[in-house]
């Protein structure tokens, strides 16, 4: 009986990474479909583009997607030729819009960090550990947008971004005491993989602690 359990557990552990990966991909596809599916505003717009080529709504929708993809590809070719000028012009326009400009700036900096092209963005926003409650509190892996603290009731606070899993482009902005924050010796790619995998991925370079009484080992029959 014990041998059968070990064999079954070995099979589960073998399939677990594949199952988690498939689950995350499936969630992502469902999430995207909710925004661009045929029944959404974007989907109806894509369908309207393709209706000039086909009377079938499904075919028109697919044609609309191909037209948009072709337009994005053409825009990419233009961006390669005049990348800096085009990006600067777009940034100036978007950042002048109230509220939208702030959101655009945050997403723009995050994308630049993931792409690892914006050196200033990499320097100004970095992975950190935030110990809620002090050094013995809960440790949360977060992003530090700025190292400049703000003063709240006479005490220095830092604003941190806590991403959401498994889509780390969202999250919450929290101001915590400066002494709660410590640098995390990991890269942006590792932080992304941790949140996308919902914690299944272990940060490289961190020691794995032995099991304690808080997490007892599995009892064997």
Coordinates of N, CA and C in Angstrom, one line a residue:
X1 N 0.8 -1.2 0.0 CA 0.0 0.0 0.0 C 0.9 1.3 0.0
X2 N 1.9 1.2 0.8 CA 2.8 2.4 0.9 C 3.5 2.6 -0.4
X3 N 3.9 1.5 -1.1 CA 4.6 1.5 -2.4 C 3.7 2.2 -3.4
X4 N 2.4 1.8 -3.4 CA 1.4 2.3 -4.4 C 1.2 3.8 -4.2
X5 N 1.2 4.2 -2.9 CA 1.1 5.6 -2.7 C 2.3 6.4 -3.2
X6 N 3.5 5.9 -3.0 CA 4.7 6.5 -3.5 C 4.7 6.6 -5.0
X7 N 4.3 5.6 -5.7 CA 4.2 5.6 -7.1 C 3.2 6.6 -7.6
X8 N 2.0 6.7 -6.9 CA 1.0 7.6 -7.3 C 1.5 9.1 -7.1
X9 N 2.2 9.3 -5.9 CA 2.7 10.6 -5.6 C 3.8 11.0 -6.6
X10 N 4.6 10.1 -7.1 CA 5.6 10.4 -8.1 C 5.0 10.8 -9.4
X11 N 3.9 10.2 -9.7 CA 3.1 10.6 -11.0 C 2.5 11.9 -10.8
X12 N 2.0 12.2 -9.6 CA 1.4 13.6 -9.4 C 2.5 14.6 -9.5
X13 N 3.6 14.4 -8.9 CA 4.7 15.4 -8.9 C 5.3 15.6 -10.3
X14 N 5.2 14.5 -11.1 CA 5.7 14.6 -12.5 C 4.8 15.5 -13.3
X15 N 3.5 15.3 -13.1 CA 2.5 16.1 -13.9 C 2.1 17.5 -13.3
X16 N 2.5 17.7 -12.1 CA 2.1 19.0 -11.4 C 2.6 20.2 -12.2
X17 N 3.9 20.3 -12.6 CA 4.4 21.5 -13.3 C 3.6 21.7 -14.6
X18 N 3.3 20.6 -15.4 CA 2.5 20.7 -16.6 C 1.1 21.1 -16.3
X19 N 0.5 20.6 -15.2 CA -0.9 21.0 -14.9 C -0.9 22.5 -14.5
X20 N 0.0 22.9 -13.7 CA 0.0 24.3 -13.3 C 0.2 25.2 -14.5
X21 N 1.2 24.9 -15.4 CA 1.4 25.6 -16.6 C 0.2 25.7 -17.5
X22 N -0.5 24.5 -17.7 CA -1.7 24.5 -18.5 C -2.8 25.3 -17.9
X23 N -2.9 25.3 -16.5 CA -3.9 26.1 -15.8 C -3.7 27.6 -16.0
X24 N -2.4 28.0 -15.9 CA -2.1 29.4 -16.0 C -2.4 29.9 -17.4
X25 N -2.0 29.1 -18.4 CA -2.3 29.4 -19.8 C -3.8 29.5 -20.1
X26 N -4.5 28.5 -19.6 CA -5.9 28.5 -19.7 C -6.6 29.7 -19.1
X27 N -6.1 30.1 -17.9 CA -6.7 31.2 -17.3 C -6.4 32.5 -18.1
X28 N -5.2 32.6 -18.6 CA -4.8 33.7 -19.5 C -5.6 33.8 -20.7
X29 N -5.9 32.7 -21.4 CA -6.7 32.7 -22.6 C -8.1 33.1 -22.3
X30 N -8.7 32.6 -21.1 CA -10.0 33.0 -20.7 C -10.1 34.5 -20.4
X31 N -9.0 35.0 -19.8 CA -9.0 36.4 -19.4 C -9.0 37.2 -20.6
X32 N -8.1 36.9 -21.6 CA -8.0 37.7 -22.9 C -9.3 37.5 -23.7
X33 N -9.9 36.3 -23.7 CA -11.2 36.1 -24.4 C -12.3 37.0 -23.9
X34 N -12.2 37.3 -22.5 CA -13.2 38.1 -21.9 C -13.2 39.6 -22.4
X35 N -12.0 40.0 -23.0 CA -11.8 41.3 -23.5 C -12.0 41.4 -25.0
X36 N -11.6 40.4 -25.7 CA -11.6 40.5 -27.2 C -12.5 39.4 -27.8
X37 N -13.3 38.7 -27.0 CA -14.2 37.7 -27.6 C -15.2 38.3 -28.5
X38 N -15.9 37.5 -29.3 CA -16.9 38.0 -30.3 C -18.0 38.8 -29.7
X39 N -18.4 38.5 -28.4 CA -19.5 39.2 -27.8 C -19.1 40.5 -27.1
X40 N -17.8 40.8 -27.0 CA -17.3 42.0 -26.3 C -17.3 43.2 -27.3
X41 N -17.0 44.4 -26.7 CA -17.0 45.6 -27.6 C -15.9 45.5 -28.6
X42 N -14.7 45.0 -28.1 CA -13.6 44.9 -29.0 C -13.9 43.8 -30.1
X43 N -14.5 42.7 -29.7 CA -14.9 41.7 -30.6 C -15.8 42.1 -31.7
X44 N -16.8 43.0 -31.3 CA -17.8 43.5 -32.3 C -17.1 44.5 -33.2
X45 N -16.1 45.2 -32.7 CA -15.3 46.1 -33.6 C -14.5 45.3 -34.6
X46 N -13.9 44.2 -34.2 CA -13.1 43.3 -35.1 C -14.1 42.7 -36.1
X47 N -15.3 42.3 -35.7 CA -16.2 41.7 -36.6 C -16.7 42.8 -37.7
X48 N -16.9 44.0 -37.3 CA -17.3 45.1 -38.2 C -16.2 45.3 -39.2
X49 N -14.9 45.1 -38.9 CA -13.8 45.3 -39.8 C -13.9 44.2 -40.9
X50 N -14.2 43.0 -40.5 CA -14.2 41.8 -41.4 C -15.5 41.7 -42.2
X51 N -16.5 42.4 -41.8 CA -17.8 42.2 -42.5 C -17.7 42.7 -44.0
X52 N -16.8 43.5 -44.3 CA -16.6 43.9 -45.6 C -16.0 42.9 -46.5
X53 N -15.5 41.8 -45.9 CA -14.9 40.7 -46.7 C -15.7 39.4 -46.6
X54 N -16.6 39.3 -45.6 CA -17.4 38.1 -45.5 C -18.7 38.4 -44.8
X55 N -19.7 37.7 -45.1 CA -21.0 37.9 -44.5 C -21.1 37.0 -43.2
X56 N -20.3 36.1 -43.0 CA -20.3 35.2 -41.9 C -19.6 36.0 -40.7
X57 N -20.3 36.0 -39.6 CA -19.8 36.8 -38.4 C -18.5 36.2 -37.9
X58 N -18.4 34.8 -37.9 CA -17.2 34.2 -37.4 C -16.0 34.4 -38.3
X59 N -16.2 34.3 -39.6 CA -15.2 34.6 -40.5 C -14.8 36.0 -40.5
X60 N -15.8 36.9 -40.4 CA -15.5 38.4 -40.3 C -14.7 38.7 -39.0
X61 N -15.0 38.0 -37.9 CA -14.3 38.2 -36.7 C -12.8 37.8 -36.9
X62 N -12.6 36.6 -37.5 CA -11.2 36.1 -37.7 C -10.4 37.1 -38.6
X63 N -11.1 37.5 -39.7 CA -10.5 38.5 -40.6 C -10.1 39.8 -39.9
X64 N -11.0 40.2 -39.0 CA -10.8 41.4 -38.2 C -9.5 41.3 -37.4
X65 N -9.4 40.1 -36.8 CA -8.2 39.8 -36.0 C -6.9 39.9 -36.8
X66 N -7.0 39.3 -38.0 CA -5.8 39.3 -38.9 C -5.5 40.7 -39.4
X67 N -6.5 41.5 -39.6 CA -6.3 42.9 -40.1 C -5.6 43.7 -39.0
X68 N -6.1 43.5 -37.7 CA -5.5 44.2 -36.6 C -4.0 43.8 -36.4
X69 N -3.8 42.4 -36.5 CA -2.4 41.9 -36.3 C -1.5 42.5 -37.4
X70 N -2.0 42.6 -38.6 CA -1.2 43.1 -39.7 C -0.9 44.6 -39.4
X71 N -1.9 45.3 -38.9 CA -1.7 46.7 -38.6 C -0.6 46.9 -37.5
X72 N -0.7 46.0 -36.4 CA 0.3 46.1 -35.3 C 1.7 45.8 -35.9
X73 N 1.7 44.8 -36.8 CA 3.0 44.4 -37.3 C 3.6 45.6 -38.1
X74 N 2.8 46.2 -38.9 CA 3.2 47.4 -39.7 C 3.7 48.5 -38.8
X75 N 2.9 48.7 -37.7 CA 3.3 49.7 -36.7 C 4.7 49.4 -36.1
X76 N 4.9 48.1 -35.9 CA 6.2 47.6 -35.3 C 7.3 47.9 -36.3
X77 N 7.1 47.7 -37.6 CA 8.1 48.1 -38.5 C 8.5 49.6 -38.5
X78 N 7.4 50.4 -38.4 CA 7.6 51.8 -38.3 C 8.4 52.2 -37.0
X79 N 8.0 51.5 -35.9 CA 8.6 51.8 -34.6 C 10.0 51.5 -34.6
X80 N 10.4 50.4 -35.3 CA 11.9 50.1 -35.4 C 12.7 51.2 -36.1
X81 N 12.1 51.8 -37.1 CA 12.8 52.8 -37.8 C 12.8 54.1 -37.1
X82 N 11.7 54.5 -36.4 CA 11.7 55.8 -35.7 C 11.2 55.5 -34.2
X83 N 11.8 54.5 -33.6 CA 11.4 54.0 -32.3 C 11.4 55.1 -31.2
X84 N 12.5 55.8 -31.1 CA 12.6 56.7 -30.0 C 11.7 57.9 -30.2
X85 N 11.6 58.5 -31.4 CA 10.8 59.6 -31.7 C 9.3 59.2 -31.5
X86 N 8.9 58.1 -32.0 CA 7.5 57.6 -31.9 C 7.1 57.4 -30.4
X87 N 8.0 56.7 -29.7 CA 7.7 56.4 -28.3 C 7.7 57.7 -27.4
X88 N 8.6 58.6 -27.7 CA 8.6 59.9 -26.9 C 7.3 60.7 -27.2
X89 N 6.9 60.7 -28.5 CA 5.7 61.5 -28.8 C 4.5 60.8 -28.2
X90 N 4.4 59.5 -28.2 CA 3.3 58.8 -27.6 C 3.3 59.0 -26.1
X91 N 4.4 58.9 -25.5 CA 4.5 59.2 -24.0 C 4.1 60.6 -23.6
X92 N 4.5 61.6 -24.4 CA 4.1 62.9 -24.1 C 2.6 63.1 -24.2
X93 N 2.0 62.5 -25.2 CA 0.5 62.6 -25.4 C -0.2 62.0 -24.2
X94 N 0.2 60.7 -23.9 CA -0.5 59.9 -22.9 C -0.4 60.5 -21.5
X95 N 0.8 61.0 -21.2 CA 1.1 61.5 -19.8 C 0.4 62.8 -19.6
X96 N -0.1 63.5 -20.6 CA -0.9 64.8 -20.4 C -2.3 64.5 -20.0
X97 N -2.8 63.3 -20.2 CA -4.2 63.0 -19.9 C -4.3 62.7 -18.4
X98 N -5.2 63.4 -17.7 CA -5.4 63.2 -16.3 C -5.8 61.8 -16.0
X99 N -5.2 61.3 -14.9 CA -5.5 59.9 -14.4 C -5.0 58.8 -15.4
X100 N -5.4 58.9 -16.6 CA -4.9 57.9 -17.6 C -3.4 58.0 -17.8
X101 N -2.9 59.2 -17.7 CA -1.4 59.4 -17.8 C -0.7 58.7 -16.7
X102 N -1.2 58.8 -15.5 CA -0.5 58.1 -14.4 C -0.5 56.6 -14.6
X103 N -1.7 56.1 -15.0 CA -1.7 54.6 -15.2 C -0.8 54.2 -16.3
X104 N -0.8 55.0 -17.4 CA 0.0 54.7 -18.6 C 1.5 54.7 -18.2
X105 N 1.9 55.7 -17.4 CA 3.3 55.8 -17.0 C 3.7 54.6 -16.2
X106 N 2.9 54.1 -15.3 CA 3.2 52.9 -14.4 C 3.3 51.7 -15.3
X107 N 2.4 51.5 -16.2 CA 2.4 50.3 -17.1 C 3.6 50.3 -18.0
X108 N 3.9 51.6 -18.5 CA 5.0 51.8 -19.4 C 6.3 51.4 -18.8
X109 N 6.5 51.9 -17.5 CA 7.7 51.6 -16.8 C 7.9 50.1 -16.5
X110 N 6.7 49.4 -16.2 CA 6.8 48.0 -15.9 C 7.1 47.2 -17.1
X111 N 6.5 47.5 -18.2 CA 6.9 46.8 -19.5 C 8.3 47.0 -19.8
X112 N 8.8 48.2 -19.6 CA 10.2 48.5 -19.9 C 11.2 47.7 -19.1
X113 N 10.8 47.5 -17.8 CA 11.6 46.7 -16.9 C 11.6 45.2 -17.3
X114 N 10.4 44.7 -17.7 CA 10.4 43.3 -18.2 C 11.2 43.1 -19.4
X115 N 11.1 44.1 -20.3 CA 11.9 44.0 -21.6 C 13.3 44.3 -21.3
X116 N 13.7 44.9 -20.2 CA 15.1 45.1 -19.8 C 15.8 46.1 -20.8
X117 N 15.0 47.1 -21.2 CA 15.6 48.1 -22.1 C 15.8 49.4 -21.4
X118 N 14.9 49.7 -20.5 CA 14.9 51.0 -19.8 C 15.8 50.9 -18.6
X119 N 17.0 51.4 -18.7 CA 18.0 51.3 -17.6 C 17.5 52.1 -16.4
X120 N 17.0 53.3 -16.7 CA 16.5 54.1 -15.6 C 15.3 53.5 -14.9
X121 N 14.4 52.8 -15.7 CA 13.3 52.1 -15.0 C 13.8 51.0 -14.1
X122 N 14.8 50.3 -14.6 CA 15.4 49.2 -13.8 C 16.0 49.7 -12.5
X123 N 16.6 50.9 -12.6 CA 17.2 51.4 -11.4 C 16.2 52.0 -10.4
X124 N 15.1 52.5 -10.9 CA 14.1 53.2 -10.1 C 13.1 52.2 -9.5
X125 N 12.8 51.1 -10.2 CA 11.9 50.1 -9.7 C 12.6 48.8 -9.6
X126 N 12.6 48.2 -8.4 CA 13.3 47.0 -8.2 C 12.6 46.1 -7.2
X127 N 12.8 44.7 -7.3 CA 12.2 43.8 -6.4 C 12.7 44.0 -5.0
X128 N 11.8 43.9 -4.0 CA 12.1 44.0 -2.6 C 11.3 43.1 -1.8
X129 N 11.8 42.8 -0.6 CA 11.0 42.1 0.4 C 10.4 43.1 1.4
X130 N 9.2 43.0 1.6 CA 8.5 43.9 2.6 C 8.1 43.0 3.8
X131 N 8.6 43.3 5.0 CA 8.3 42.5 6.2 C 7.2 43.3 7.0
X132 N 6.0 42.9 6.7 CA 4.8 43.5 7.4 C 4.9 43.3 8.9
X133 N 4.9 44.3 9.7 CA 5.0 44.2 11.1 C 6.4 44.2 11.6
X134 N 7.4 44.4 10.7 CA 8.8 44.4 11.2 C 9.6 43.2 10.7
X135 N 10.8 43.0 11.2 CA 11.7 41.9 10.8 C 11.1 40.5 11.0
X136 N 10.2 40.4 12.0 CA 9.6 39.1 12.3 C 8.3 38.9 11.7
X137 N 7.9 39.9 10.8 CA 6.5 39.8 10.2 C 6.5 39.0 8.9
X138 N 5.3 39.0 8.3 CA 5.1 38.3 7.1 C 5.9 39.0 6.0
X139 N 6.6 38.1 5.2 CA 7.5 38.6 4.1 C 6.7 38.6 2.8
X140 N 6.6 39.7 2.1 CA 5.9 39.8 0.8 C 6.9 40.3 -0.2
X141 N 6.9 39.6 -1.4 CA 7.7 40.0 -2.5 C 7.0 41.1 -3.3
X142 N 7.6 42.3 -3.4 CA 7.0 43.4 -4.0 C 7.9 44.2 -4.9
X143 N 7.4 45.3 -5.5 CA 8.2 46.1 -6.3 C 8.3 47.5 -5.6
X144 N 9.5 48.1 -5.7 CA 9.8 49.4 -5.1 C 9.9 50.4 -6.3
X145 N 8.9 51.2 -6.5 CA 8.9 52.2 -7.7 C 10.0 53.3 -7.4
X146 N 10.1 53.7 -6.2 CA 11.0 54.9 -5.9 C 11.6 54.7 -4.6
X147 N 12.9 55.0 -4.5 CA 13.7 54.9 -3.2 C 13.5 56.1 -2.4
X148 N 12.8 57.1 -2.9 CA 12.6 58.3 -2.1 C 11.4 58.2 -1.2
X149 N 11.6 58.2 0.2 CA 10.5 58.0 1.1 C 9.7 59.3 1.2
X150 N 8.4 59.1 1.7 CA 7.5 60.2 2.0 C 7.3 60.2 3.5
X151 N 7.1 61.4 4.0 CA 6.9 61.5 5.5 C 5.4 61.5 5.8
X152 N 5.1 60.5 6.7 CA 3.7 60.4 7.1 C 3.7 60.4 8.7
X153 N 3.1 61.5 9.2 CA 3.1 61.7 10.7 C 4.5 61.6 11.3
X154 N 5.5 62.2 10.6 CA 6.8 62.3 11.1 C 7.7 61.1 10.9
X155 N 7.2 60.1 10.2 CA 8.0 58.8 9.9 C 8.1 58.6 8.4
X156 N 9.3 58.1 8.0 CA 9.5 57.8 6.6 C 8.8 56.6 6.2
X157 N 8.1 56.7 5.0 CA 7.4 55.6 4.4 C 7.8 55.4 3.0
X158 N 7.8 54.2 2.5 CA 8.1 53.9 1.1 C 6.8 53.3 0.5
X159 N 6.6 53.7 -0.8 CA 5.5 53.1 -1.5 C 5.9 51.8 -2.3
X160 N 5.2 50.7 -2.0 CA 5.6 49.5 -2.7 C 4.4 49.0 -3.5
X161 N 4.6 48.3 -4.6 CA 3.6 47.7 -5.4 C 3.6 46.2 -5.2
X162 N 2.5 45.6 -4.7 CA 2.4 44.2 -4.5 C 1.6 43.6 -5.7
X163 N 2.3 42.9 -6.6 CA 1.6 42.4 -7.8 C 0.5 41.3 -7.4
X164 N -0.4 41.1 -8.3 CA -1.3 40.0 -8.2 C -0.9 38.8 -9.0
X165 N -1.3 37.6 -8.5 CA -1.0 36.4 -9.2 C -2.3 35.8 -9.8
X166 N -2.2 35.2 -11.0 CA -1.0 35.0 -11.9 C -0.8 36.1 -12.9
X167 N -1.5 37.3 -12.8 CA -1.2 38.3 -13.8 C -0.6 39.5 -13.0
X168 N 0.7 39.6 -13.0 CA 1.4 40.6 -12.1 C 1.4 42.0 -12.6
X169 N 0.6 42.3 -13.7 CA 0.6 43.7 -14.1 C -0.4 44.5 -13.2
X170 N -1.2 43.9 -12.4 CA -2.1 44.5 -11.5 C -1.5 44.4 -10.1
X171 N -2.2 45.0 -9.1 CA -1.8 44.8 -7.8 C -2.2 46.0 -6.9
X172 N -1.6 46.1 -5.8 CA -2.0 47.2 -4.8 C -0.8 48.0 -4.5
X173 N -1.0 49.4 -4.3 CA 0.1 50.3 -3.9 C -0.1 50.5 -2.4
X174 N 0.9 50.2 -1.6 CA 0.9 50.3 -0.2 C 2.1 51.1 0.3
X175 N 1.9 52.0 1.2 CA 3.0 52.7 1.8 C 3.3 52.1 3.2
X176 N 4.5 51.7 3.4 CA 4.9 51.0 4.6 C 6.1 51.7 5.2
X177 N 6.4 51.5 6.5 CA 7.6 52.1 7.1 C 8.8 51.7 6.3
X178 N 9.8 52.7 6.2 CA 11.0 52.4 5.4 C 11.8 51.2 6.0
X179 N 11.8 51.0 7.3 CA 12.6 49.9 7.8 C 12.0 48.6 7.6
X180 N 10.8 48.5 7.0 CA 10.2 47.2 6.7 C 10.7 46.7 5.4
X181 N 11.3 47.5 4.6 CA 11.7 47.1 3.2 C 13.2 46.7 3.1
X182 N 13.4 45.6 2.5 CA 14.8 45.1 2.2 C 14.9 44.7 0.8
X183 N 16.1 44.9 0.1 CA 16.3 44.5 -1.3 C 16.2 43.0 -1.4
X184 N 15.6 42.6 -2.5 CA 15.4 41.2 -2.9 C 16.5 40.9 -3.9
X185 N 17.3 39.9 -3.6 CA 18.4 39.6 -4.6 C 17.9 38.7 -5.7
X186 N 16.9 39.1 -6.4 CA 16.4 38.4 -7.5 C 16.2 39.4 -8.7
X187 N 16.0 38.9 -9.9 CA 15.8 39.7 -11.0 C 14.3 39.8 -11.3
X188 N 14.0 40.7 -12.2 CA 12.6 40.9 -12.6 C 11.9 39.7 -13.2
X189 N 12.7 38.9 -14.0 CA 12.2 37.7 -14.6 C 11.8 36.7 -13.6
X190 N 12.6 36.6 -12.5 CA 12.3 35.7 -11.4 C 11.0 36.1 -10.7
X191 N 10.9 37.4 -10.4 CA 9.7 37.9 -9.7 C 8.5 37.6 -10.6
X192 N 8.6 37.8 -11.9 CA 7.4 37.6 -12.8 C 7.1 36.1 -12.7
X193 N 8.1 35.2 -12.8 CA 7.8 33.8 -12.8 C 7.2 33.3 -11.5
X194 N 7.6 33.9 -10.4 CA 7.0 33.5 -9.1 C 5.5 33.8 -9.0
X195 N 5.1 35.1 -9.5 CA 3.7 35.4 -9.4 C 2.9 34.7 -10.5
X196 N 3.5 34.5 -11.7 CA 2.7 33.8 -12.7 C 2.5 32.4 -12.4
X197 N 3.5 31.8 -11.7 CA 3.3 30.4 -11.2 C 2.5 30.3 -9.9
X198 N 2.1 31.4 -9.4 CA 1.3 31.5 -8.1 C 2.1 30.9 -7.0
X199 N 3.4 31.1 -7.0 CA 4.2 30.7 -5.9 C 4.9 29.4 -6.0
X200 N 4.6 28.6 -7.1 CA 5.1 27.3 -7.3 C 6.6 27.4 -7.6
X201 N 7.0 28.4 -8.3 CA 8.4 28.6 -8.7 C 9.2 29.2 -7.5
X202 N 10.3 28.6 -7.1 CA 11.1 29.1 -6.0 C 12.2 30.1 -6.5
X203 N 12.3 31.2 -5.9 CA 13.3 32.2 -6.3 C 14.7 31.5 -6.3
X204 N 15.5 31.7 -7.4 CA 16.8 31.1 -7.5 C 17.7 32.0 -6.6
X205 N 18.7 31.3 -6.0 CA 19.6 32.0 -5.1 C 19.1 32.0 -3.6
X206 N 17.9 31.6 -3.4 CA 17.4 31.5 -2.0 C 17.5 30.1 -1.5
X207 N 17.9 30.0 -0.2 CA 18.1 28.7 0.4 C 16.7 28.2 0.7
X208 N 16.5 26.9 0.6 CA 15.3 26.2 0.9 C 15.4 25.7 2.4
X209 N 14.5 26.2 3.2 CA 14.5 25.9 4.6 C 14.0 24.5 4.8
X210 N 14.6 23.7 5.8 CA 14.0 22.4 6.1 C 12.6 22.5 6.7
X211 N 11.9 21.4 6.6 CA 10.5 21.4 7.2 C 10.6 21.6 8.7
X212 N 9.6 22.4 9.2 CA 9.5 22.6 10.6 C 8.2 22.0 11.1
X213 N 7.9 22.2 12.4 CA 6.7 21.7 13.0 C 5.4 22.4 12.4
X214 N 5.6 23.6 11.8 CA 4.5 24.3 11.2 C 4.0 23.6 10.0
X215 N 4.9 22.9 9.3 CA 4.6 22.1 8.1 C 5.1 20.7 8.3
X216 N 4.3 19.8 9.0 CA 4.8 18.5 9.3 C 4.9 17.7 8.0
X217 N 5.9 16.7 8.0 CA 6.0 15.9 6.8 C 4.8 14.9 6.6
X218 N 4.6 14.5 5.4 CA 3.5 13.6 5.1 C 3.7 12.2 5.8
X219 N 2.7 11.8 6.6 CA 2.8 10.5 7.3 C 2.6 9.4 6.3
X220 N 3.5 8.4 6.4 CA 3.4 7.2 5.6 C 2.6 6.1 6.3
X221 N 1.9 5.3 5.6 CA 1.2 4.2 6.2 C 2.1 3.1 6.7

